[in-house]
Amino acid sequence: MNQPEHLKNAGLKSTLPRLKVLSLFESGQARHMSAEEVYKLLLSTGDDVGLATVYRVLTQFEQAGLLVRHNFEGGKSVFELDQGTHHDHIVCLQCGHVEEFFDADIEARQENAAAERGFTIRDHSLSIYADCAKTDCPNKTRSENR
Amino acid sequence: MNQPEHLKNAGLKSTLPRLKVLSLFESGQARHMSAEEVYKLLLSTGDDVGLATVYRVLTQFEQAGLLVRHNFEGGKSVFELDQGTHHDHIVCLQCGHVEEFFDADIEARQENAAAERGFTIRDHSLSIYADCAKTDCPNKTRSENR
DNA sequence: TCGCAAATGAGAACGATTATCATTCGCACT
DNA sequence: AGTGCGAATGATAATCGTTCTCATTTGCGA
C-alpha cells in the first residue's frame, strides 16, 4: 500500500517520477504496459515524466523485482507488476489483449529439459500468439506492426 | 538439393542473392543466424549482398516457410532453416549458444491452455535462458548487450 | 536550512530494421 | 540469341525502440 516504502525496500529513493510510475501499475488500469504506454498515460494525467526517465525507472523496477519484463513479438518490451506468481502469456495478435496462464507440468518439464542438457536456468519465457475469441476483438486497437 | 526449385515452389524468382542466402543456411555452417551474421558471412566469402537485401530475403524466406524466425532476448531476430519439426530453444546467456529441445507434453498442454480460453493458436515460442555448462563457454563470444 | 550525490529531462546517439528510389536483373516472349 | 518489362537489388535515408549525455533539479541526511 505504502509506495515510498516499496521503493525504500528496493533500495531506490522515493522520487516523484518513480512514485507516479509505480502508482500507475498499482492502479490496475492496465496490467501490461510498454514504456511508451506508461509515458503517454502519465502525460494524459498531467503527470509529466520524461520518456528517458520512464525507461530508466522501468528498468530499475525490473532489477528491483517490482516489475517483470516480457519480450513479446513486435520488438517492444512490456512490463507488469510482479505478483510473485510466475505465469506465461497468451497474446492476441489482433487486439494485443494478454491473458495469463500457469501450468505446473510445463514448468517442471522445462526444468528437466535444461537440467538434462547441463544448463542452469536463469530465465524462461513461454508466449503463445493467437487470435482471441472476443467478439469485440479484431476491431479494437489493432497493432499493425511489421 | 536443387535450390532454384525451392525458391520456385515458394513463389520467389531465383535471384543471385536469394540463392546465396539459401545456400548459406543449407551449408550447415551455422544453424541459427541473425541478419547481420548472414550479411557478414556472405561478405567474407566475397558474395556481396546488400544488407537491406539480406533483411528482405530473410523475411521472404520466413513467409515462404523456408526459415523460422526467433525473437530471443537482446532485440535481434535469429533465423534457422525450417526442418518441419517444431522445437523450442535453450539459449546460453553467456556465449549465445543455442540448443534445441522438444517435449510433446509441453506442446499438448499449450494447445490446451489456449483452447480452454477460446484462443486459436497462431504461433508460440518457448525459450529458456540459461548458463550452459561447456567449459569453453563463458569465455567465448560474449554478447555484452544491455 | 544547506549541500551534495543521486535523479531527472531534453535531446543526441544508437542498433536493428524498414522504406525510398534509381539502377540492374530474371525471365517470358519473339 | 535479343528485347522489354516488372520484379529485385543496393546504397542510403528514415524509423522505431531504447540508451546515453549532460546540464539542471531534487531528495534527504547533517
Short mmCIF file of N, CA, C and O in Angstrom, two decimals, chain A residues 8-105:
data_model
loop_
_atom_site.label_atom_id
_atom_site.label_comp_id
_atom_site.label_asym_id
_atom_site.label_seq_id
_atom_site.Cartn_x
_atom_site.Cartn_y
_atom_site.Cartn_z
N LYS A 8 11.83 2.17 -0.97
CA LYS A 8 12.90 2.08 0.01
C LYS A 8 13.43 0.66 0.09
O LYS A 8 14.63 0.42 0.01
N ASN A 9 12.50 -0.25 0.25
CA ASN A 9 12.90 -1.65 0.37
C ASN A 9 13.68 -2.12 -0.86
O ASN A 9 14.50 -3.02 -0.77
N ALA A 10 13.39 -1.48 -1.96
CA ALA A 10 14.07 -1.89 -3.18
C ALA A 10 15.39 -1.15 -3.34
O ALA A 10 16.10 -1.31 -4.31
N GLY A 11 15.69 -0.29 -2.36
CA GLY A 11 16.94 0.42 -2.42
C GLY A 11 16.90 1.63 -3.36
O GLY A 11 17.92 2.09 -3.83
N LEU A 12 15.69 2.11 -3.61
CA LEU A 12 15.55 3.24 -4.51
C LEU A 12 14.98 4.41 -3.72
O LEU A 12 14.01 4.25 -2.98
N LYS A 13 15.55 5.58 -3.92
CA LYS A 13 14.98 6.69 -3.16
C LYS A 13 13.67 7.10 -3.80
O LYS A 13 13.48 6.99 -5.01
N SER A 14 12.75 7.51 -2.95
CA SER A 14 11.40 7.74 -3.46
C SER A 14 11.27 9.10 -4.10
O SER A 14 11.10 10.11 -3.44
N THR A 15 11.34 9.12 -5.40
CA THR A 15 11.20 10.37 -6.14
C THR A 15 9.85 10.42 -6.81
O THR A 15 9.17 9.39 -6.92
N LEU A 16 9.50 11.59 -7.25
CA LEU A 16 8.19 11.79 -7.86
C LEU A 16 7.95 10.86 -9.06
O LEU A 16 6.93 10.15 -9.09
N PRO A 17 8.85 10.87 -10.03
CA PRO A 17 8.61 10.00 -11.20
C PRO A 17 8.44 8.54 -10.81
O PRO A 17 7.57 7.85 -11.33
N ARG A 18 9.25 8.08 -9.90
CA ARG A 18 9.16 6.66 -9.53
C ARG A 18 7.80 6.37 -8.88
O ARG A 18 7.18 5.33 -9.13
N LEU A 19 7.35 7.29 -8.04
CA LEU A 19 6.07 7.07 -7.39
C LEU A 19 4.93 7.05 -8.41
O LEU A 19 4.02 6.23 -8.32
N LYS A 20 5.03 7.94 -9.38
CA LYS A 20 3.97 8.00 -10.39
C LYS A 20 3.90 6.72 -11.21
O LYS A 20 2.81 6.20 -11.45
N VAL A 21 5.06 6.24 -11.60
CA VAL A 21 5.06 5.02 -12.40
C VAL A 21 4.53 3.85 -11.58
O VAL A 21 3.70 3.07 -12.05
N LEU A 22 4.98 3.76 -10.37
CA LEU A 22 4.54 2.67 -9.51
C LEU A 22 3.02 2.73 -9.29
O LEU A 22 2.33 1.72 -9.41
N SER A 23 2.51 3.92 -9.02
CA SER A 23 1.07 4.07 -8.81
C SER A 23 0.30 3.62 -10.04
O SER A 23 -0.73 2.96 -9.92
N LEU A 24 0.81 4.01 -11.18
CA LEU A 24 0.12 3.65 -12.42
C LEU A 24 -0.04 2.14 -12.52
O LEU A 24 -1.13 1.64 -12.82
N PHE A 25 1.03 1.42 -12.22
CA PHE A 25 0.93 -0.04 -12.29
C PHE A 25 0.00 -0.57 -11.21
O PHE A 25 -0.78 -1.49 -11.45
N GLU A 26 0.06 0.02 -10.03
CA GLU A 26 -0.77 -0.47 -8.94
C GLU A 26 -2.22 -0.06 -9.09
O GLU A 26 -3.10 -0.63 -8.47
N SER A 27 -2.47 0.92 -9.94
CA SER A 27 -3.85 1.36 -10.15
C SER A 27 -4.66 0.27 -10.85
O SER A 27 -5.88 0.31 -10.85
N GLY A 28 -3.94 -0.66 -11.47
CA GLY A 28 -4.66 -1.74 -12.13
C GLY A 28 -5.30 -1.33 -13.43
O GLY A 28 -5.98 -2.12 -14.09
N GLN A 29 -5.06 -0.11 -13.84
CA GLN A 29 -5.63 0.39 -15.10
C GLN A 29 -5.32 -0.53 -16.26
O GLN A 29 -6.18 -0.88 -17.05
N ALA A 30 -4.06 -0.89 -16.34
CA ALA A 30 -3.64 -1.83 -17.38
C ALA A 30 -2.55 -2.69 -16.76
O ALA A 30 -1.63 -2.18 -16.13
N ARG A 31 -2.69 -3.97 -16.94
CA ARG A 31 -1.74 -4.86 -16.29
C ARG A 31 -0.41 -4.90 -17.05
O ARG A 31 0.64 -4.92 -16.46
N HIS A 32 -0.49 -4.91 -18.36
CA HIS A 32 0.73 -4.97 -19.16
C HIS A 32 0.93 -3.68 -19.94
O HIS A 32 0.08 -3.31 -20.73
N MET A 33 2.06 -3.04 -19.71
CA MET A 33 2.31 -1.77 -20.39
C MET A 33 3.73 -1.66 -20.91
O MET A 33 4.67 -2.10 -20.27
N SER A 34 3.85 -1.05 -22.09
CA SER A 34 5.17 -0.77 -22.65
C SER A 34 5.61 0.58 -22.11
O SER A 34 4.81 1.34 -21.56
N ALA A 35 6.88 0.89 -22.31
CA ALA A 35 7.40 2.18 -21.84
C ALA A 35 6.59 3.32 -22.45
O ALA A 35 6.20 4.25 -21.76
N GLU A 36 6.37 3.20 -23.73
CA GLU A 36 5.62 4.23 -24.45
C GLU A 36 4.23 4.43 -23.83
O GLU A 36 3.78 5.55 -23.64
N GLU A 37 3.59 3.32 -23.52
CA GLU A 37 2.24 3.41 -22.95
C GLU A 37 2.26 4.09 -21.59
O GLU A 37 1.42 4.92 -21.28
N VAL A 38 3.22 3.71 -20.77
CA VAL A 38 3.34 4.33 -19.46
C VAL A 38 3.54 5.82 -19.64
O VAL A 38 2.87 6.65 -19.01
N TYR A 39 4.43 6.18 -20.54
CA TYR A 39 4.74 7.58 -20.81
C TYR A 39 3.49 8.35 -21.19
O TYR A 39 3.18 9.39 -20.61
N LYS A 40 2.73 7.81 -22.13
CA LYS A 40 1.53 8.51 -22.59
C LYS A 40 0.45 8.60 -21.53
O LYS A 40 -0.21 9.62 -21.39
N LEU A 41 0.30 7.51 -20.78
CA LEU A 41 -0.72 7.53 -19.74
C LEU A 41 -0.40 8.59 -18.70
O LEU A 41 -1.28 9.29 -18.21
N LEU A 42 0.88 8.72 -18.37
CA LEU A 42 1.25 9.73 -17.38
C LEU A 42 1.03 11.13 -17.93
O LEU A 42 0.55 12.02 -17.23
N LEU A 43 1.37 11.30 -19.18
CA LEU A 43 1.15 12.61 -19.81
C LEU A 43 -0.33 12.99 -19.74
O LEU A 43 -0.68 14.10 -19.38
N SER A 44 -1.16 12.00 -20.08
CA SER A 44 -2.59 12.27 -20.16
C SER A 44 -3.18 12.64 -18.79
O SER A 44 -4.27 13.17 -18.70
N THR A 45 -2.47 12.32 -17.72
CA THR A 45 -2.96 12.67 -16.39
C THR A 45 -2.31 13.97 -15.92
O THR A 45 -2.49 14.39 -14.79
N GLY A 46 -1.50 14.53 -16.80
CA GLY A 46 -0.82 15.74 -16.40
C GLY A 46 0.44 15.46 -15.60
O GLY A 46 1.17 16.37 -15.21
N ASP A 47 0.68 14.20 -15.34
CA ASP A 47 1.89 13.83 -14.59
C ASP A 47 3.06 13.71 -15.56
O ASP A 47 3.43 12.62 -15.97
N ASP A 48 3.63 14.82 -15.91
CA ASP A 48 4.70 14.80 -16.90
C ASP A 48 5.97 14.13 -16.36
O ASP A 48 6.52 14.53 -15.36
N VAL A 49 6.37 13.11 -17.07
CA VAL A 49 7.62 12.42 -16.73
C VAL A 49 8.34 12.20 -18.06
O VAL A 49 7.74 11.78 -19.03
N GLY A 50 9.60 12.53 -18.11
CA GLY A 50 10.34 12.37 -19.34
C GLY A 50 10.37 10.92 -19.80
O GLY A 50 10.40 10.00 -18.97
N LEU A 51 10.40 10.73 -21.11
CA LEU A 51 10.42 9.37 -21.63
C LEU A 51 11.67 8.63 -21.16
O LEU A 51 11.61 7.46 -20.79
N ALA A 52 12.79 9.30 -21.17
CA ALA A 52 14.04 8.67 -20.73
C ALA A 52 13.90 8.17 -19.30
O ALA A 52 14.35 7.09 -18.95
N THR A 53 13.24 8.98 -18.48
CA THR A 53 13.05 8.60 -17.09
C THR A 53 12.15 7.38 -16.99
O THR A 53 12.41 6.47 -16.18
N VAL A 54 11.13 7.33 -17.80
CA VAL A 54 10.24 6.18 -17.78
C VAL A 54 11.05 4.92 -18.05
O VAL A 54 10.95 3.93 -17.33
N TYR A 55 11.89 4.97 -19.06
CA TYR A 55 12.71 3.82 -19.40
C TYR A 55 13.62 3.46 -18.23
O TYR A 55 13.75 2.30 -17.86
N ARG A 56 14.25 4.46 -17.65
CA ARG A 56 15.16 4.20 -16.53
C ARG A 56 14.41 3.57 -15.38
O ARG A 56 14.83 2.55 -14.83
N VAL A 57 13.29 4.18 -15.02
CA VAL A 57 12.52 3.70 -13.88
C VAL A 57 12.03 2.26 -14.11
O VAL A 57 12.12 1.41 -13.22
N LEU A 58 11.56 1.99 -15.31
CA LEU A 58 11.07 0.64 -15.59
C LEU A 58 12.19 -0.37 -15.41
O LEU A 58 12.00 -1.44 -14.82
N THR A 59 13.36 -0.03 -15.93
CA THR A 59 14.49 -0.95 -15.81
C THR A 59 14.88 -1.14 -14.35
O THR A 59 15.18 -2.25 -13.91
N GLN A 60 14.87 -0.06 -13.59
CA GLN A 60 15.21 -0.17 -12.18
C GLN A 60 14.20 -1.03 -11.45
O GLN A 60 14.57 -1.88 -10.63
N PHE A 61 12.95 -0.82 -11.74
CA PHE A 61 11.90 -1.60 -11.10
C PHE A 61 12.04 -3.07 -11.46
O PHE A 61 11.79 -3.95 -10.63
N GLU A 62 12.46 -3.31 -12.67
CA GLU A 62 12.65 -4.70 -13.06
C GLU A 62 13.77 -5.31 -12.23
O GLU A 62 13.62 -6.40 -11.67
N GLN A 63 14.87 -4.59 -12.14
CA GLN A 63 16.01 -5.11 -11.38
C GLN A 63 15.68 -5.25 -9.91
O GLN A 63 16.20 -6.12 -9.22
N ALA A 64 14.80 -4.35 -9.44
CA ALA A 64 14.43 -4.40 -8.02
C ALA A 64 13.40 -5.49 -7.77
O ALA A 64 13.06 -5.78 -6.64
N GLY A 65 12.91 -6.08 -8.83
CA GLY A 65 11.95 -7.16 -8.66
C GLY A 65 10.52 -6.68 -8.50
O GLY A 65 9.63 -7.47 -8.17
N LEU A 66 10.28 -5.39 -8.75
CA LEU A 66 8.92 -4.88 -8.63
C LEU A 66 8.12 -5.18 -9.88
O LEU A 66 6.93 -5.42 -9.84
N LEU A 67 8.81 -5.16 -11.00
CA LEU A 67 8.15 -5.42 -12.26
C LEU A 67 8.82 -6.59 -12.98
O LEU A 67 9.97 -6.92 -12.70
N VAL A 68 8.11 -7.19 -13.89
CA VAL A 68 8.66 -8.24 -14.73
C VAL A 68 8.62 -7.74 -16.16
O VAL A 68 7.63 -7.13 -16.57
N ARG A 69 9.69 -7.98 -16.89
CA ARG A 69 9.74 -7.54 -18.28
C ARG A 69 9.44 -8.72 -19.20
O ARG A 69 9.93 -9.82 -18.98
N HIS A 70 8.64 -8.46 -20.22
CA HIS A 70 8.37 -9.50 -21.21
C HIS A 70 8.76 -9.01 -22.58
O HIS A 70 8.52 -7.85 -22.92
N ASN A 71 9.37 -9.87 -23.37
CA ASN A 71 9.73 -9.50 -24.73
C ASN A 71 8.83 -10.24 -25.71
O ASN A 71 9.19 -11.29 -26.22
N PHE A 72 7.66 -9.68 -25.92
CA PHE A 72 6.76 -10.32 -26.86
C PHE A 72 7.20 -10.00 -28.27
O PHE A 72 8.09 -9.18 -28.49
N GLU A 73 6.56 -10.62 -29.23
CA GLU A 73 6.86 -10.31 -30.63
C GLU A 73 6.53 -8.85 -30.88
O GLU A 73 5.67 -8.27 -30.23
N GLY A 74 7.23 -8.26 -31.81
CA GLY A 74 6.93 -6.88 -32.12
C GLY A 74 8.01 -5.93 -31.67
O GLY A 74 7.92 -4.73 -31.87
N GLY A 75 9.02 -6.48 -30.99
CA GLY A 75 10.19 -5.67 -30.68
C GLY A 75 10.15 -4.79 -29.46
O GLY A 75 11.17 -4.28 -29.04
N LYS A 76 8.98 -4.58 -28.86
CA LYS A 76 8.98 -3.72 -27.69
C LYS A 76 8.77 -4.50 -26.40
O LYS A 76 8.08 -5.52 -26.39
N SER A 77 9.39 -4.03 -25.34
CA SER A 77 9.26 -4.69 -24.04
C SER A 77 7.97 -4.27 -23.36
O SER A 77 7.55 -3.13 -23.48
N VAL A 78 7.39 -5.21 -22.65
CA VAL A 78 6.16 -4.94 -21.92
C VAL A 78 6.40 -5.30 -20.47
O VAL A 78 7.06 -6.29 -20.18
N PHE A 79 5.90 -4.48 -19.56
CA PHE A 79 6.13 -4.72 -18.14
C PHE A 79 4.84 -5.01 -17.41
O PHE A 79 3.77 -4.55 -17.80
N GLU A 80 4.95 -5.73 -16.32
CA GLU A 80 3.78 -5.97 -15.48
C GLU A 80 4.25 -6.08 -14.04
O GLU A 80 5.40 -6.41 -13.77
N LEU A 81 3.35 -5.76 -13.13
CA LEU A 81 3.65 -5.84 -11.71
C LEU A 81 4.02 -7.26 -11.35
O LEU A 81 3.35 -8.20 -11.75
N ASP A 82 5.08 -7.42 -10.60
CA ASP A 82 5.47 -8.77 -10.18
C ASP A 82 4.63 -9.18 -8.98
O ASP A 82 4.75 -8.62 -7.90
N GLN A 83 3.79 -10.15 -9.20
CA GLN A 83 2.93 -10.60 -8.09
C GLN A 83 3.52 -11.83 -7.43
O GLN A 83 2.85 -12.53 -6.69
N GLY A 84 4.74 -12.10 -7.75
CA GLY A 84 5.38 -13.26 -7.14
C GLY A 84 5.06 -14.55 -7.83
O GLY A 84 5.87 -15.46 -7.90
N THR A 85 3.87 -14.63 -8.39
CA THR A 85 3.48 -15.88 -9.04
C THR A 85 3.85 -15.87 -10.51
O THR A 85 3.34 -15.07 -11.29
N HIS A 86 4.76 -16.75 -10.86
CA HIS A 86 5.16 -16.83 -12.26
C HIS A 86 4.02 -17.37 -13.12
O HIS A 86 3.23 -18.18 -12.67
N HIS A 87 3.96 -16.86 -14.34
CA HIS A 87 2.94 -17.36 -15.26
C HIS A 87 3.38 -17.06 -16.67
O HIS A 87 4.29 -16.27 -16.90
N ASP A 88 2.76 -17.70 -17.63
CA ASP A 88 3.10 -17.46 -19.02
C ASP A 88 1.97 -16.66 -19.67
O ASP A 88 1.00 -16.33 -19.00
N HIS A 89 2.14 -16.36 -20.95
CA HIS A 89 1.17 -15.46 -21.59
C HIS A 89 0.62 -15.96 -22.92
O HIS A 89 1.32 -16.61 -23.69
N ILE A 90 -0.62 -15.61 -23.14
CA ILE A 90 -1.24 -15.81 -24.44
C ILE A 90 -1.53 -14.41 -24.95
O ILE A 90 -2.22 -13.64 -24.28
N VAL A 91 -0.95 -14.06 -26.06
CA VAL A 91 -1.12 -12.71 -26.60
C VAL A 91 -1.96 -12.76 -27.86
O VAL A 91 -1.67 -13.52 -28.78
N CYS A 92 -3.01 -11.97 -27.89
CA CYS A 92 -3.85 -11.93 -29.08
C CYS A 92 -3.16 -11.07 -30.14
O CYS A 92 -2.81 -9.91 -29.89
N LEU A 93 -2.96 -11.65 -31.30
CA LEU A 93 -2.26 -10.94 -32.37
C LEU A 93 -3.12 -9.85 -32.98
O LEU A 93 -2.63 -8.94 -33.64
N GLN A 94 -4.42 -9.94 -32.78
CA GLN A 94 -5.32 -8.93 -33.34
C GLN A 94 -5.43 -7.70 -32.48
O GLN A 94 -5.13 -6.61 -32.89
N CYS A 95 -5.83 -7.91 -31.23
CA CYS A 95 -6.11 -6.75 -30.38
C CYS A 95 -5.05 -6.52 -29.31
O CYS A 95 -5.13 -5.55 -28.57
N GLY A 96 -4.05 -7.38 -29.25
CA GLY A 96 -2.99 -7.15 -28.28
C GLY A 96 -3.36 -7.57 -26.86
O GLY A 96 -2.56 -7.46 -25.94
N HIS A 97 -4.57 -8.05 -26.69
CA HIS A 97 -5.02 -8.50 -25.38
C HIS A 97 -4.12 -9.60 -24.84
O HIS A 97 -3.73 -10.50 -25.58
N VAL A 98 -3.76 -9.52 -23.59
CA VAL A 98 -2.88 -10.51 -23.00
C VAL A 98 -3.59 -11.27 -21.89
O VAL A 98 -4.23 -10.68 -21.03
N GLU A 99 -3.50 -12.58 -21.95
CA GLU A 99 -4.11 -13.38 -20.90
C GLU A 99 -3.01 -14.23 -20.27
O GLU A 99 -2.04 -14.59 -20.93
N GLU A 100 -3.16 -14.53 -18.98
CA GLU A 100 -2.10 -15.26 -18.31
C GLU A 100 -2.52 -16.69 -18.01
O GLU A 100 -3.70 -16.96 -17.84
N PHE A 101 -1.56 -17.56 -17.96
CA PHE A 101 -1.88 -18.93 -17.55
C PHE A 101 -0.66 -19.55 -16.91
O PHE A 101 0.46 -19.06 -17.04
N PHE A 102 -0.90 -20.60 -16.18
CA PHE A 102 0.20 -21.27 -15.49
C PHE A 102 -0.05 -22.77 -15.55
O PHE A 102 -1.17 -23.22 -15.37
N ASP A 103 0.98 -23.51 -15.86
CA ASP A 103 0.85 -24.96 -15.92
C ASP A 103 2.08 -25.56 -15.26
O ASP A 103 3.17 -25.52 -15.80
N ALA A 104 1.87 -26.08 -14.09
CA ALA A 104 2.98 -26.61 -13.29
C ALA A 104 3.77 -27.67 -14.03
O ALA A 104 4.99 -27.77 -13.92
N ASP A 105 3.06 -28.45 -14.80
CA ASP A 105 3.72 -29.52 -15.54
C ASP A 105 4.68 -28.96 -16.58
O ASP A 105 5.79 -29.44 -16.75
#
